[in-house]
mmCIF file of C-alpha atoms in Angstrom:
data_model
loop_
_atom_site.group_PDB
_atom_site.id
_atom_site.type_symbol
_atom_site.label_atom_id
_atom_site.label_comp_id
_atom_site.label_asym_id
_atom_site.label_seq_id
_atom_site.Cartn_x
_atom_site.Cartn_y
_atom_site.Cartn_z
ATOM 1 C CA ARG U 235 -19.177 -0.484 -3.771
ATOM 2 C CA ILE U 236 -15.527 0.401 -3.271
ATOM 3 C CA GLN U 237 -12.972 -1.051 -5.661
ATOM 4 C CA LEU U 238 -9.205 -0.848 -5.578
ATOM 5 C CA VAL U 239 -7.039 -1.355 -8.647
ATOM 6 C CA GLU U 240 -3.265 -1.569 -8.370
ATOM 7 C CA SER U 241 -0.702 -1.050 -11.101
ATOM 8 C CA GLY U 242 2.983 -0.343 -11.489
ATOM 9 C CA GLY U 243 4.589 -3.609 -10.519
ATOM 10 C CA GLY U 244 7.386 -5.149 -12.529
ATOM 11 C CA SER U 245 10.837 -6.696 -12.529
ATOM 12 C CA VAL U 246 13.844 -4.572 -11.626
ATOM 13 C CA GLN U 247 17.419 -4.921 -10.467
ATOM 14 C CA ALA U 248 18.437 -4.313 -6.874
ATOM 15 C CA GLY U 249 18.891 -0.625 -6.193
ATOM 16 C CA GLU U 250 16.332 0.459 -8.760
ATOM 17 C CA SER U 251 12.927 2.037 -8.158
ATOM 18 C CA LEU U 252 9.277 1.375 -8.862
ATOM 19 C CA ARG U 253 6.108 3.326 -8.170
ATOM 20 C CA LEU U 254 2.923 1.454 -7.401
ATOM 21 C CA SER U 255 -0.459 3.062 -7.895
ATOM 22 C CA CYS U 256 -3.806 2.227 -6.328
ATOM 23 C CA THR U 257 -6.900 3.863 -7.755
ATOM 24 C CA VAL U 258 -10.035 3.857 -5.636
ATOM 25 C CA SER U 259 -13.482 3.918 -7.163
ATOM 26 C CA GLY U 260 -16.903 3.934 -5.600
ATOM 27 C CA TYR U 261 -17.829 5.825 -2.428
ATOM 28 C CA THR U 262 -14.302 7.089 -1.944
ATOM 29 C CA THR U 263 -15.150 9.705 0.684
ATOM 30 C CA SER U 264 -15.935 6.896 3.116
ATOM 31 C CA ILE U 265 -12.316 5.698 3.116
ATOM 32 C CA TYR U 266 -10.389 6.754 6.231
ATOM 33 C CA CYS U 267 -7.567 4.234 6.097
ATOM 34 C CA ILE U 268 -5.682 2.983 3.059
ATOM 35 C CA GLY U 269 -2.457 1.089 2.808
ATOM 36 C CA TRP U 270 -0.156 -1.384 1.131
ATOM 37 C CA PHE U 271 0.564 -4.965 2.093
ATOM 38 C CA ARG U 272 2.834 -7.525 0.527
ATOM 39 C CA GLN U 273 3.137 -11.270 0.530
ATOM 40 C CA ALA U 274 6.087 -13.284 -0.678
ATOM 41 C CA PRO U 275 5.776 -16.995 -1.517
ATOM 42 C CA GLY U 276 5.812 -19.064 1.647
ATOM 43 C CA LYS U 277 5.650 -16.017 3.895
ATOM 44 C CA GLU U 278 2.914 -14.274 5.837
ATOM 45 C CA ARG U 279 1.322 -11.120 4.568
ATOM 46 C CA GLU U 280 3.158 -8.031 5.801
ATOM 47 C CA GLY U 281 1.927 -4.499 6.218
ATOM 48 C CA VAL U 282 4.198 -2.122 4.313
ATOM 49 C CA ALA U 283 2.697 1.317 4.782
ATOM 50 C CA HIS U 284 -0.649 2.870 5.515
ATOM 51 C CA ILE U 285 -2.146 6.279 5.964
ATOM 52 C CA SER U 286 -4.925 7.494 8.236
ATOM 53 C CA LEU U 287 -6.898 10.243 6.575
ATOM 54 C CA PHE U 288 -7.880 12.937 9.071
ATOM 55 C CA SER U 289 -9.414 16.276 8.279
ATOM 56 C CA GLY U 290 -6.665 17.964 10.249
ATOM 57 C CA GLY U 291 -3.810 16.107 8.592
ATOM 58 C CA ASN U 292 -2.801 12.600 7.679
ATOM 59 C CA ILE U 293 -0.708 10.168 9.648
ATOM 60 C CA THR U 294 1.484 7.733 7.766
ATOM 61 C CA PHE U 295 2.948 4.483 9.063
ATOM 62 C CA TYR U 296 5.874 2.575 7.543
ATOM 63 C CA ALA U 297 7.163 -0.865 8.392
ATOM 64 C CA ASP U 298 10.722 -0.793 9.701
ATOM 65 C CA SER U 299 11.883 -2.832 6.714
ATOM 66 C CA VAL U 300 10.954 -0.048 4.271
ATOM 67 C CA LYS U 301 11.512 3.140 6.271
ATOM 68 C CA GLY U 302 13.676 5.592 4.396
ATOM 69 C CA ARG U 303 13.187 3.749 1.104
ATOM 70 C CA PHE U 304 9.424 3.744 0.482
ATOM 71 C CA THR U 305 7.180 6.799 0.401
ATOM 72 C CA PHE U 306 3.392 6.867 0.525
ATOM 73 C CA SER U 307 1.615 9.690 -1.273
ATOM 74 C CA GLN U 308 -1.848 10.518 -2.560
ATOM 75 C CA ASP U 309 -3.531 12.469 -5.306
ATOM 76 C CA ASN U 310 -7.045 13.230 -4.119
ATOM 77 C CA ALA U 311 -8.089 14.597 -7.499
ATOM 78 C CA LYS U 312 -7.341 11.220 -9.062
ATOM 79 C CA ASN U 313 -8.529 9.123 -6.091
ATOM 80 C CA THR U 314 -5.160 7.451 -6.259
ATOM 81 C CA VAL U 315 -2.491 6.613 -3.734
ATOM 82 C CA TYR U 316 1.077 5.771 -4.589
ATOM 83 C CA LEU U 317 3.912 3.810 -3.084
ATOM 84 C CA GLN U 318 7.263 5.071 -4.321
ATOM 85 C CA MET U 319 9.799 2.322 -3.743
ATOM 86 C CA ASN U 320 13.470 3.273 -3.961
ATOM 87 C CA SER U 321 16.633 1.300 -3.355
ATOM 88 C CA LEU U 322 14.762 -1.932 -3.888
ATOM 89 C CA LYS U 323 16.205 -5.133 -2.482
ATOM 90 C CA PRO U 324 15.636 -8.773 -3.465
ATOM 91 C CA GLU U 325 13.782 -9.232 -0.173
ATOM 92 C CA ASP U 326 11.195 -6.711 -1.382
ATOM 93 C CA THR U 327 10.065 -9.282 -3.946
ATOM 94 C CA ALA U 328 6.390 -10.028 -3.304
ATOM 95 C CA MET U 329 2.855 -9.534 -4.492
ATOM 96 C CA TYR U 330 1.804 -6.076 -3.352
ATOM 97 C CA TYR U 331 -1.798 -5.363 -2.424
ATOM 98 C CA CYS U 332 -3.670 -2.143 -1.803
ATOM 99 C CA ALA U 333 -6.243 -2.295 1.004
ATOM 100 C CA ALA U 334 -8.697 0.114 2.562
ATOM 101 C CA ASN U 335 -11.228 0.511 5.356
ATOM 102 C CA GLU U 336 -14.173 2.771 6.021
ATOM 103 C CA ASP U 337 -12.688 3.496 9.424
ATOM 104 C CA TYR U 338 -9.520 4.969 10.818
ATOM 105 C CA CYS U 339 -6.449 2.746 10.754
ATOM 106 C CA THR U 340 -6.431 0.320 13.641
ATOM 107 C CA SER U 341 -4.224 -2.509 14.808
ATOM 108 C CA ASP U 342 -6.686 -4.864 13.142
ATOM 109 C CA PHE U 343 -6.072 -3.160 9.802
ATOM 110 C CA GLU U 344 -2.315 -3.436 10.361
ATOM 111 C CA ARG U 345 -2.770 -7.182 10.783
ATOM 112 C CA GLY U 346 -4.536 -7.377 7.433
ATOM 113 C CA GLY U 347 -8.118 -6.844 8.594
ATOM 114 C CA ALA U 348 -9.092 -4.565 5.725
ATOM 115 C CA ALA U 349 -12.553 -4.612 4.205
ATOM 116 C CA TYR U 350 -11.442 -3.841 0.662
ATOM 117 C CA TRP U 351 -8.538 -5.303 -1.305
ATOM 118 C CA GLY U 352 -7.111 -4.894 -4.759
ATOM 119 C CA GLN U 353 -6.096 -7.769 -6.982
ATOM 120 C CA GLY U 354 -2.393 -7.284 -6.367
ATOM 121 C CA THR U 355 0.610 -6.346 -8.476
ATOM 122 C CA GLN U 356 3.841 -8.343 -8.594
ATOM 123 C CA VAL U 357 7.176 -6.794 -7.720
ATOM 124 C CA THR U 358 10.311 -8.803 -8.473
ATOM 125 C CA VAL U 359 13.761 -7.546 -7.523
ATOM 126 C CA SER U 360 16.786 -9.452 -8.742
ATOM 127 C CA SER U 361 20.280 -9.170 -7.344
#
């Protein structure tokens, strides 16, 4: 059974940085798509970034709202992916979730159709 555990959230001032971590346990070699979503109170869940894991190289997607500020990375030895968030804004405030599929990233995944989810980690950015 695949499990995802996020960490790294917190409260920061606008302009500061945070790094979120998502550690995957279980049958990790079956994961071909992993990403981050966020949901603010009263708003719909939003895809932030995801990565398709191909043997010939990975493809990373970023939402327009975070391009140039957030960076997705991975440490295969630790079965962990990271979301480095720089230049944070108050509108980045949300619960952030790690999600994964045993399939390549699809439009369904981008809409939140992931099979596996973490418990979430809160990010609060004050102005």
